[in-house]
């Protein structure tokens, strides 16, 4: 079977609503050091948080410049560990397979998947600036024959139906309606293909969204979904969970270290820590098979 190759041409208007246009404007203007300084370490630019035990000895470095570099490096190590964890759940992916990175940001996750599996990767972002940046990084790394980024809407990509062995969202699902998102993933995935999402979600058992969740929404111009919404929308769109992992405890060391990184603090760190600790907010990985 011949699979149509996804091209890198931009769609003229990738947004579907005024809200999405605002999100695109936000990411086209974004120059946050917590995204850029960490990525410069190894040209892997991740737009998400980290997991795992942090080496807090970096805070004891007496030289201010070296302390800054060591803290930055440790935060990047934690965020890269998160990307590797997601990639490890993509299933049986071969070098000839295609995978889809929905809401790819500056592209780090797509490169991680390519390095692990040797596969073809298509990333989609609503930000033209991010797509241009990520494609330049792929060319610089010499993987642009297999890793491509597109200025497209992840809800309506125009990519070939059934062409993908795996797909994912890494902290991007809170910007869209889940039924629309999962319908597109189900369309793109072949039968038996694997979908993975890592996301923050509010805890239904806590009740309604907490004050902290509302503050996070306002900070990132997003709309965090309840945990239950993910499973309901997956069931409606032929995505059957095979693995669910609560990463909340594993996320705390990243935020505790970032709170002490003066050069990277954004003001939202204490809010995340409070939300995680009071049980109103959770950090989940969900892997599901397309049936």
C-alpha atoms as a PDB file:
ATOM      1  CA  UNK A   1       0.000   0.000   0.000  1.00  0.00           C
ATOM      2  CA  UNK A   2       1.316   3.447  -0.870  1.00  0.00           C
ATOM      3  CA  UNK A   3       0.883   6.100   1.793  1.00  0.00           C
ATOM      4  CA  UNK A   4       0.620   9.704   0.719  1.00  0.00           C
ATOM      5  CA  UNK A   5       3.508  11.726   2.106  1.00  0.00           C
ATOM      6  CA  UNK A   6       2.489  14.595   4.380  1.00  0.00           C
ATOM      7  CA  UNK A   7       3.908  17.791   2.946  1.00  0.00           C
ATOM      8  CA  UNK A   8       5.259  20.743   4.889  1.00  0.00           C
ATOM      9  CA  UNK A   9       3.159  23.389   3.145  1.00  0.00           C
ATOM     10  CA  UNK A  10       1.226  25.628   5.486  1.00  0.00           C
ATOM     11  CA  UNK A  11      -2.517  25.803   5.490  1.00  0.00           C
ATOM     12  CA  UNK A  12      -3.499  29.472   5.159  1.00  0.00           C
ATOM     13  CA  UNK A  13      -5.794  29.514   8.207  1.00  0.00           C
ATOM     14  CA  UNK A  14      -5.147  26.606  10.599  1.00  0.00           C
ATOM     15  CA  UNK A  15      -7.326  27.926  13.439  1.00  0.00           C
ATOM     16  CA  UNK A  16     -10.968  26.967  13.865  1.00  0.00           C
ATOM     17  CA  UNK A  17     -12.098  29.599  16.350  1.00  0.00           C
ATOM     18  CA  UNK A  18     -11.232  32.963  17.867  1.00  0.00           C
ATOM     19  CA  UNK A  19      -9.863  31.138  20.896  1.00  0.00           C
ATOM     20  CA  UNK A  20      -7.498  29.072  18.761  1.00  0.00           C
ATOM     21  CA  UNK A  21      -6.337  32.234  17.028  1.00  0.00           C
ATOM     22  CA  UNK A  22      -5.473  33.678  20.444  1.00  0.00           C
ATOM     23  CA  UNK A  23      -3.556  30.520  21.325  1.00  0.00           C
ATOM     24  CA  UNK A  24      -1.629  30.766  18.043  1.00  0.00           C
ATOM     25  CA  UNK A  25      -0.833  34.418  18.762  1.00  0.00           C
ATOM     26  CA  UNK A  26       0.426  33.450  22.225  1.00  0.00           C
ATOM     27  CA  UNK A  27       2.823  30.802  20.911  1.00  0.00           C
ATOM     28  CA  UNK A  28       3.953  32.927  17.978  1.00  0.00           C
ATOM     29  CA  UNK A  29       5.040  35.593  20.484  1.00  0.00           C
ATOM     30  CA  UNK A  30       6.347  33.256  23.213  1.00  0.00           C
ATOM     31  CA  UNK A  31      10.059  33.494  24.103  1.00  0.00           C
ATOM     32  CA  UNK A  32       9.993  31.936  27.566  1.00  0.00           C
ATOM     33  CA  UNK A  33      13.492  31.157  28.902  1.00  0.00           C
ATOM     34  CA  UNK A  34      12.188  27.986  30.563  1.00  0.00           C
ATOM     35  CA  UNK A  35      11.540  26.644  27.065  1.00  0.00           C
ATOM     36  CA  UNK A  36      14.474  28.180  25.221  1.00  0.00           C
ATOM     37  CA  UNK A  37      17.393  27.951  27.668  1.00  0.00           C
ATOM     38  CA  UNK A  38      16.771  24.283  28.407  1.00  0.00           C
ATOM     39  CA  UNK A  39      16.538  23.414  24.714  1.00  0.00           C
ATOM     40  CA  UNK A  40      19.805  25.106  23.850  1.00  0.00           C
ATOM     41  CA  UNK A  41      21.690  22.502  25.871  1.00  0.00           C
ATOM     42  CA  UNK A  42      21.314  19.816  23.193  1.00  0.00           C
ATOM     43  CA  UNK A  43      18.928  21.345  20.628  1.00  0.00           C
ATOM     44  CA  UNK A  44      16.010  19.292  21.962  1.00  0.00           C
ATOM     45  CA  UNK A  45      13.295  21.830  22.686  1.00  0.00           C
ATOM     46  CA  UNK A  46      10.542  20.432  24.887  1.00  0.00           C
ATOM     47  CA  UNK A  47       7.379  22.330  25.765  1.00  0.00           C
ATOM     48  CA  UNK A  48       6.461  20.332  28.841  1.00  0.00           C
ATOM     49  CA  UNK A  49       7.525  19.550  32.391  1.00  0.00           C
ATOM     50  CA  UNK A  50       9.802  16.954  33.926  1.00  0.00           C
ATOM     51  CA  UNK A  51       9.552  13.801  36.002  1.00  0.00           C
ATOM     52  CA  UNK A  52      11.811  11.830  38.305  1.00  0.00           C
ATOM     53  CA  UNK A  53      14.082  12.483  41.264  1.00  0.00           C
ATOM     54  CA  UNK A  54      16.013  15.719  40.952  1.00  0.00           C
ATOM     55  CA  UNK A  55      19.675  16.137  41.823  1.00  0.00           C
ATOM     56  CA  UNK A  56      19.270  18.996  44.267  1.00  0.00           C
ATOM     57  CA  UNK A  57      23.019  19.228  44.819  1.00  0.00           C
ATOM     58  CA  UNK A  58      23.055  21.602  41.838  1.00  0.00           C
ATOM     59  CA  UNK A  59      21.624  24.237  44.188  1.00  0.00           C
ATOM     60  CA  UNK A  60      24.735  24.042  46.348  1.00  0.00           C
ATOM     61  CA  UNK A  61      27.056  25.203  43.571  1.00  0.00           C
ATOM     62  CA  UNK A  62      28.825  28.329  44.954  1.00  0.00           C
ATOM     63  CA  UNK A  63      29.643  29.941  41.609  1.00  0.00           C
ATOM     64  CA  UNK A  64      26.495  31.809  40.400  1.00  0.00           C
ATOM     65  CA  UNK A  65      27.099  31.213  36.704  1.00  0.00           C
ATOM     66  CA  UNK A  66      27.867  27.543  37.137  1.00  0.00           C
ATOM     67  CA  UNK A  67      24.893  27.137  39.489  1.00  0.00           C
ATOM     68  CA  UNK A  68      22.621  28.593  36.832  1.00  0.00           C
ATOM     69  CA  UNK A  69      23.985  26.210  34.192  1.00  0.00           C
ATOM     70  CA  UNK A  70      23.746  23.173  36.450  1.00  0.00           C
ATOM     71  CA  UNK A  71      20.152  23.935  37.486  1.00  0.00           C
ATOM     72  CA  UNK A  72      19.180  24.490  33.862  1.00  0.00           C
ATOM     73  CA  UNK A  73      20.827  21.211  32.877  1.00  0.00           C
ATOM     74  CA  UNK A  74      19.084  19.274  35.629  1.00  0.00           C
ATOM     75  CA  UNK A  75      15.657  20.641  34.687  1.00  0.00           C
ATOM     76  CA  UNK A  76      16.312  19.710  31.078  1.00  0.00           C
ATOM     77  CA  UNK A  77      17.331  16.194  32.128  1.00  0.00           C
ATOM     78  CA  UNK A  78      13.990  15.814  33.941  1.00  0.00           C
ATOM     79  CA  UNK A  79      11.930  17.098  31.016  1.00  0.00           C
ATOM     80  CA  UNK A  80      13.815  14.839  28.623  1.00  0.00           C
ATOM     81  CA  UNK A  81      13.061  11.890  30.921  1.00  0.00           C
ATOM     82  CA  UNK A  82       9.367  12.730  30.531  1.00  0.00           C
ATOM     83  CA  UNK A  83       9.673  12.720  26.722  1.00  0.00           C
ATOM     84  CA  UNK A  84      11.473   9.388  26.800  1.00  0.00           C
ATOM     85  CA  UNK A  85       8.775   7.900  29.029  1.00  0.00           C
ATOM     86  CA  UNK A  86       6.071   8.934  26.583  1.00  0.00           C
ATOM     87  CA  UNK A  87       8.021   7.580  23.615  1.00  0.00           C
ATOM     88  CA  UNK A  88       8.539   4.258  25.384  1.00  0.00           C
ATOM     89  CA  UNK A  89       4.757   3.703  25.369  1.00  0.00           C
ATOM     90  CA  UNK A  90       4.225   4.193  21.624  1.00  0.00           C
ATOM     91  CA  UNK A  91       4.132   0.449  21.010  1.00  0.00           C
ATOM     92  CA  UNK A  92       5.669  -1.586  18.202  1.00  0.00           C
ATOM     93  CA  UNK A  93       7.048   1.121  15.913  1.00  0.00           C
ATOM     94  CA  UNK A  94       9.438   0.290  13.058  1.00  0.00           C
ATOM     95  CA  UNK A  95      11.743   2.551  11.003  1.00  0.00           C
ATOM     96  CA  UNK A  96       9.276   2.441   8.087  1.00  0.00           C
ATOM     97  CA  UNK A  97       6.323   3.555  10.249  1.00  0.00           C
ATOM     98  CA  UNK A  98       4.903   7.056  10.582  1.00  0.00           C
ATOM     99  CA  UNK A  99       4.036   8.636  13.931  1.00  0.00           C
ATOM    100  CA  UNK A 100       2.174  11.863  14.663  1.00  0.00           C
ATOM    101  CA  UNK A 101       3.099  14.496  17.262  1.00  0.00           C
ATOM    102  CA  UNK A 102      -0.042  16.567  17.907  1.00  0.00           C
ATOM    103  CA  UNK A 103       0.724  20.032  19.247  1.00  0.00           C
ATOM    104  CA  UNK A 104       4.449  19.492  18.689  1.00  0.00           C
ATOM    105  CA  UNK A 105       5.704  22.868  19.900  1.00  0.00           C
ATOM    106  CA  UNK A 106       9.354  23.391  18.968  1.00  0.00           C
ATOM    107  CA  UNK A 107       9.685  19.734  18.108  1.00  0.00           C
ATOM    108  CA  UNK A 108      11.691  17.923  20.786  1.00  0.00           C
ATOM    109  CA  UNK A 109       9.271  15.016  21.176  1.00  0.00           C
ATOM    110  CA  UNK A 110       9.297  14.178  17.470  1.00  0.00           C
ATOM    111  CA  UNK A 111      13.087  13.943  17.493  1.00  0.00           C
ATOM    112  CA  UNK A 112      13.000  11.715  20.579  1.00  0.00           C
ATOM    113  CA  UNK A 113      10.654   9.300  18.775  1.00  0.00           C
ATOM    114  CA  UNK A 114      12.813   9.309  15.654  1.00  0.00           C
ATOM    115  CA  UNK A 115      15.979   8.643  17.646  1.00  0.00           C
ATOM    116  CA  UNK A 116      14.329   5.760  19.515  1.00  0.00           C
ATOM    117  CA  UNK A 117      12.583   4.034  16.600  1.00  0.00           C
ATOM    118  CA  UNK A 118      14.120   5.467  13.420  1.00  0.00           C
ATOM    119  CA  UNK A 119      10.569   6.243  12.285  1.00  0.00           C
ATOM    120  CA  UNK A 120       9.047   9.006  10.182  1.00  0.00           C
ATOM    121  CA  UNK A 121       7.503  11.734  12.313  1.00  0.00           C
ATOM    122  CA  UNK A 122       4.978  14.434  11.452  1.00  0.00           C
ATOM    123  CA  UNK A 123       4.503  17.187  14.012  1.00  0.00           C
ATOM    124  CA  UNK A 124       1.618  19.640  13.828  1.00  0.00           C
ATOM    125  CA  UNK A 125       1.489  23.025  15.528  1.00  0.00           C
ATOM    126  CA  UNK A 126      -0.928  25.913  15.258  1.00  0.00           C
ATOM    127  CA  UNK A 127       2.043  28.289  15.517  1.00  0.00           C
ATOM    128  CA  UNK A 128       3.803  29.119  12.240  1.00  0.00           C
ATOM    129  CA  UNK A 129       6.800  30.343  14.239  1.00  0.00           C
ATOM    130  CA  UNK A 130       7.142  27.022  16.029  1.00  0.00           C
ATOM    131  CA  UNK A 131       6.845  25.039  12.785  1.00  0.00           C
ATOM    132  CA  UNK A 132       9.585  27.115  11.142  1.00  0.00           C
ATOM    133  CA  UNK A 133      11.853  26.780  14.182  1.00  0.00           C
ATOM    134  CA  UNK A 134      11.329  23.017  14.484  1.00  0.00           C
ATOM    135  CA  UNK A 135      11.986  22.395  10.772  1.00  0.00           C
ATOM    136  CA  UNK A 136      15.198  24.414  11.015  1.00  0.00           C
ATOM    137  CA  UNK A 137      16.283  22.257  13.962  1.00  0.00           C
ATOM    138  CA  UNK A 138      15.507  19.058  12.012  1.00  0.00           C
ATOM    139  CA  UNK A 139      17.667  20.295   9.126  1.00  0.00           C
ATOM    140  CA  UNK A 140      20.459  21.227  11.523  1.00  0.00           C
ATOM    141  CA  UNK A 141      20.300  17.757  13.092  1.00  0.00           C
ATOM    142  CA  UNK A 142      20.206  16.091   9.654  1.00  0.00           C
ATOM    143  CA  UNK A 143      16.899  14.263  10.224  1.00  0.00           C
ATOM    144  CA  UNK A 144      14.654  16.415   8.021  1.00  0.00           C
ATOM    145  CA  UNK A 145      14.244  13.485   5.622  1.00  0.00           C
ATOM    146  CA  UNK A 146      12.212  11.733   8.328  1.00  0.00           C
ATOM    147  CA  UNK A 147      11.175  14.426  10.839  1.00  0.00           C
ATOM    148  CA  UNK A 148       8.844  17.106   9.529  1.00  0.00           C
ATOM    149  CA  UNK A 149       6.787  19.818  11.165  1.00  0.00           C
ATOM    150  CA  UNK A 150       3.627  21.365   9.766  1.00  0.00           C
ATOM    151  CA  UNK A 151       1.702  24.550  10.433  1.00  0.00           C
ATOM    152  CA  UNK A 152      -1.612  22.777  10.827  1.00  0.00           C
ATOM    153  CA  UNK A 153      -4.467  22.337  13.262  1.00  0.00           C
ATOM    154  CA  UNK A 154      -4.202  19.056  15.155  1.00  0.00           C
ATOM    155  CA  UNK A 155      -8.000  18.763  15.034  1.00  0.00           C
ATOM    156  CA  UNK A 156      -8.045  18.701  11.228  1.00  0.00           C
ATOM    157  CA  UNK A 157      -4.611  17.855   9.866  1.00  0.00           C
ATOM    158  CA  UNK A 158      -5.458  16.734   6.345  1.00  0.00           C
ATOM    159  CA  UNK A 159      -2.993  13.841   6.768  1.00  0.00           C
ATOM    160  CA  UNK A 160      -3.775  10.417   5.314  1.00  0.00           C
ATOM    161  CA  UNK A 161      -6.375   8.289   7.109  1.00  0.00           C
ATOM    162  CA  UNK A 162      -4.910   5.192   8.754  1.00  0.00           C
ATOM    163  CA  UNK A 163      -1.333   6.165   7.891  1.00  0.00           C
ATOM    164  CA  UNK A 164       0.090   6.278  11.422  1.00  0.00           C
ATOM    165  CA  UNK A 165       1.339   3.550  13.745  1.00  0.00           C
ATOM    166  CA  UNK A 166       1.303   5.822  16.787  1.00  0.00           C
ATOM    167  CA  UNK A 167       0.378   9.340  17.835  1.00  0.00           C
ATOM    168  CA  UNK A 168       0.467  11.470  20.946  1.00  0.00           C
ATOM    169  CA  UNK A 169      -0.255  14.698  22.777  1.00  0.00           C
ATOM    170  CA  UNK A 170       2.284  15.916  25.297  1.00  0.00           C
ATOM    171  CA  UNK A 171       0.676  18.625  27.427  1.00  0.00           C
ATOM    172  CA  UNK A 172      -1.305  20.017  24.499  1.00  0.00           C
ATOM    173  CA  UNK A 173      -4.730  18.400  24.930  1.00  0.00           C
ATOM    174  CA  UNK A 174      -5.952  21.134  27.291  1.00  0.00           C
ATOM    175  CA  UNK A 175      -6.136  23.555  24.355  1.00  0.00           C
ATOM    176  CA  UNK A 176      -8.849  21.684  22.438  1.00  0.00           C
ATOM    177  CA  UNK A 177     -12.130  19.780  22.748  1.00  0.00           C
ATOM    178  CA  UNK A 178     -11.300  16.177  23.506  1.00  0.00           C
ATOM    179  CA  UNK A 179     -13.918  14.595  21.246  1.00  0.00           C
ATOM    180  CA  UNK A 180     -12.625  16.538  18.247  1.00  0.00           C
ATOM    181  CA  UNK A 181      -9.043  15.688  19.161  1.00  0.00           C
ATOM    182  CA  UNK A 182      -9.594  11.967  19.680  1.00  0.00           C
ATOM    183  CA  UNK A 183     -11.698  11.694  16.535  1.00  0.00           C
ATOM    184  CA  UNK A 184      -8.737  12.970  14.521  1.00  0.00           C
ATOM    185  CA  UNK A 185      -6.296  10.622  16.250  1.00  0.00           C
ATOM    186  CA  UNK A 186      -8.644   7.684  15.625  1.00  0.00           C
ATOM    187  CA  UNK A 187      -8.873   8.669  11.956  1.00  0.00           C
ATOM    188  CA  UNK A 188      -5.112   8.906  11.534  1.00  0.00           C
ATOM    189  CA  UNK A 189      -4.173   5.726  13.407  1.00  0.00           C
ATOM    190  CA  UNK A 190      -4.246   2.336  11.771  1.00  0.00           C
ATOM    191  CA  UNK A 191      -6.227  -0.350  13.560  1.00  0.00           C
ATOM    192  CA  UNK A 192      -4.171  -1.431  16.570  1.00  0.00           C
ATOM    193  CA  UNK A 193      -2.182   1.811  16.495  1.00  0.00           C
ATOM    194  CA  UNK A 194      -1.187   3.348  19.803  1.00  0.00           C
ATOM    195  CA  UNK A 195      -2.198   6.757  21.156  1.00  0.00           C
ATOM    196  CA  UNK A 196      -0.443   8.254  24.203  1.00  0.00           C
ATOM    197  CA  UNK A 197      -1.230  11.406  26.139  1.00  0.00           C
ATOM    198  CA  UNK A 198       0.581  12.997  29.063  1.00  0.00           C
ATOM    199  CA  UNK A 199      -1.504  15.739  30.572  1.00  0.00           C
ATOM    200  CA  UNK A 200      -2.454  17.687  33.631  1.00  0.00           C
ATOM    201  CA  UNK A 201      -6.094  17.171  34.531  1.00  0.00           C
ATOM    202  CA  UNK A 202      -8.266  18.159  37.437  1.00  0.00           C
ATOM    203  CA  UNK A 203      -9.285  15.431  39.828  1.00  0.00           C
ATOM    204  CA  UNK A 204     -13.015  14.618  39.707  1.00  0.00           C
ATOM    205  CA  UNK A 205     -12.790  13.084  43.183  1.00  0.00           C
ATOM    206  CA  UNK A 206     -11.777  16.514  44.544  1.00  0.00           C
ATOM    207  CA  UNK A 207     -14.914  18.075  43.090  1.00  0.00           C
ATOM    208  CA  UNK A 208     -14.943  20.999  40.681  1.00  0.00           C
ATOM    209  CA  UNK A 209     -11.792  22.658  39.382  1.00  0.00           C
ATOM    210  CA  UNK A 210      -9.864  24.219  42.254  1.00  0.00           C
ATOM    211  CA  UNK A 211      -8.629  27.790  42.526  1.00  0.00           C
ATOM    212  CA  UNK A 212      -5.159  26.564  41.583  1.00  0.00           C
ATOM    213  CA  UNK A 213      -6.442  24.887  38.414  1.00  0.00           C
ATOM    214  CA  UNK A 214      -8.177  28.133  37.463  1.00  0.00           C
ATOM    215  CA  UNK A 215      -4.912  30.032  37.949  1.00  0.00           C
ATOM    216  CA  UNK A 216      -3.053  27.558  35.735  1.00  0.00           C
ATOM    217  CA  UNK A 217      -5.745  27.975  33.057  1.00  0.00           C
ATOM    218  CA  UNK A 218      -5.360  31.750  33.172  1.00  0.00           C
ATOM    219  CA  UNK A 219      -1.549  31.566  33.073  1.00  0.00           C
ATOM    220  CA  UNK A 220      -1.417  29.364  29.955  1.00  0.00           C
ATOM    221  CA  UNK A 221      -4.685  30.460  28.256  1.00  0.00           C
ATOM    222  CA  UNK A 222      -5.877  26.857  28.390  1.00  0.00           C
ATOM    223  CA  UNK A 223      -8.866  24.898  29.695  1.00  0.00           C
ATOM    224  CA  UNK A 224      -7.809  21.931  31.816  1.00  0.00           C
ATOM    225  CA  UNK A 225     -10.185  18.979  31.480  1.00  0.00           C
ATOM    226  CA  UNK A 226     -11.382  16.721  34.296  1.00  0.00           C
ATOM    227  CA  UNK A 227      -9.744  13.301  34.476  1.00  0.00           C
ATOM    228  CA  UNK A 228     -13.008  11.531  33.596  1.00  0.00           C
ATOM    229  CA  UNK A 229     -13.387  13.481  30.345  1.00  0.00           C
ATOM    230  CA  UNK A 230     -10.343  11.749  28.846  1.00  0.00           C
ATOM    231  CA  UNK A 231     -11.718   8.252  29.331  1.00  0.00           C
ATOM    232  CA  UNK A 232     -15.232   9.141  28.185  1.00  0.00           C
ATOM    233  CA  UNK A 233     -13.989  10.837  25.017  1.00  0.00           C
ATOM    234  CA  UNK A 234     -11.606   7.962  24.274  1.00  0.00           C
ATOM    235  CA  UNK A 235     -14.452   5.445  24.580  1.00  0.00           C
ATOM    236  CA  UNK A 236     -16.524   7.468  22.121  1.00  0.00           C
ATOM    237  CA  UNK A 237     -13.665   7.516  19.610  1.00  0.00           C
ATOM    238  CA  UNK A 238     -12.433   3.913  19.443  1.00  0.00           C
ATOM    239  CA  UNK A 239      -9.464   4.451  21.752  1.00  0.00           C
ATOM    240  CA  UNK A 240      -9.202   1.781  24.461  1.00  0.00           C
ATOM    241  CA  UNK A 241      -6.801   2.478  27.371  1.00  0.00           C
ATOM    242  CA  UNK A 242      -4.170  -0.210  27.933  1.00  0.00           C
ATOM    243  CA  UNK A 243      -1.997   1.641  30.452  1.00  0.00           C
ATOM    244  CA  UNK A 244      -2.731   4.467  32.896  1.00  0.00           C
ATOM    245  CA  UNK A 245      -0.011   5.919  35.106  1.00  0.00           C
ATOM    246  CA  UNK A 246      -0.311   8.627  37.729  1.00  0.00           C
ATOM    247  CA  UNK A 247       2.837  10.748  37.403  1.00  0.00           C
ATOM    248  CA  UNK A 248       1.820  13.340  39.992  1.00  0.00           C
ATOM    249  CA  UNK A 249       4.376  12.339  42.627  1.00  0.00           C
ATOM    250  CA  UNK A 250       7.073  11.985  39.960  1.00  0.00           C
ATOM    251  CA  UNK A 251       6.404  15.562  38.800  1.00  0.00           C
ATOM    252  CA  UNK A 252       6.924  17.224  42.193  1.00  0.00           C
ATOM    253  CA  UNK A 253      10.769  17.262  42.173  1.00  0.00           C
ATOM    254  CA  UNK A 254      10.809  19.158  38.863  1.00  0.00           C
ATOM    255  CA  UNK A 255       8.560  21.899  40.227  1.00  0.00           C
ATOM    256  CA  UNK A 256      10.399  22.059  43.541  1.00  0.00           C
ATOM    257  CA  UNK A 257      13.693  22.600  41.712  1.00  0.00           C
ATOM    258  CA  UNK A 258      12.243  25.033  39.191  1.00  0.00           C
ATOM    259  CA  UNK A 259      10.834  27.158  42.020  1.00  0.00           C
ATOM    260  CA  UNK A 260      14.445  27.742  43.128  1.00  0.00           C
ATOM    261  CA  UNK A 261      15.753  28.497  39.625  1.00  0.00           C
ATOM    262  CA  UNK A 262      15.677  32.287  39.787  1.00  0.00           C
ATOM    263  CA  UNK A 263      16.503  32.705  36.097  1.00  0.00           C
ATOM    264  CA  UNK A 264      13.610  30.471  34.994  1.00  0.00           C
ATOM    265  CA  UNK A 265      10.825  31.178  37.481  1.00  0.00           C
ATOM    266  CA  UNK A 266       7.546  32.214  35.826  1.00  0.00           C
ATOM    267  CA  UNK A 267       5.412  32.690  38.941  1.00  0.00           C
ATOM    268  CA  UNK A 268       3.257  29.599  38.453  1.00  0.00           C
ATOM    269  CA  UNK A 269       5.523  27.157  40.288  1.00  0.00           C
ATOM    270  CA  UNK A 270       3.892  27.385  43.742  1.00  0.00           C
ATOM    271  CA  UNK A 271       0.461  27.033  42.157  1.00  0.00           C
ATOM    272  CA  UNK A 272       1.426  23.716  40.552  1.00  0.00           C
ATOM    273  CA  UNK A 273       2.936  22.442  43.781  1.00  0.00           C
ATOM    274  CA  UNK A 274      -0.142  23.382  45.810  1.00  0.00           C
ATOM    275  CA  UNK A 275      -2.504  21.822  43.277  1.00  0.00           C
ATOM    276  CA  UNK A 276      -0.561  18.566  43.188  1.00  0.00           C
ATOM    277  CA  UNK A 277      -0.310  18.390  46.969  1.00  0.00           C
ATOM    278  CA  UNK A 278      -3.932  19.219  47.772  1.00  0.00           C
ATOM    279  CA  UNK A 279      -5.149  16.551  45.355  1.00  0.00           C
ATOM    280  CA  UNK A 280      -7.081  18.831  43.012  1.00  0.00           C
ATOM    281  CA  UNK A 281      -4.706  18.375  40.068  1.00  0.00           C
ATOM    282  CA  UNK A 282      -3.091  15.251  38.634  1.00  0.00           C
ATOM    283  CA  UNK A 283      -0.422  14.502  36.056  1.00  0.00           C
ATOM    284  CA  UNK A 284      -1.386  11.414  34.035  1.00  0.00           C
ATOM    285  CA  UNK A 285      -0.057   9.226  31.265  1.00  0.00           C
ATOM    286  CA  UNK A 286      -2.701   7.318  29.311  1.00  0.00           C
ATOM    287  CA  UNK A 287      -1.831   4.881  26.532  1.00  0.00           C
ATOM    288  CA  UNK A 288      -4.684   3.577  24.372  1.00  0.00           C
ATOM    289  CA  UNK A 289      -5.065   1.296  21.370  1.00  0.00           C
ATOM    290  CA  UNK A 290      -7.157   2.276  18.376  1.00  0.00           C
ATOM    291  CA  UNK A 291      -9.755  -0.470  17.785  1.00  0.00           C
END
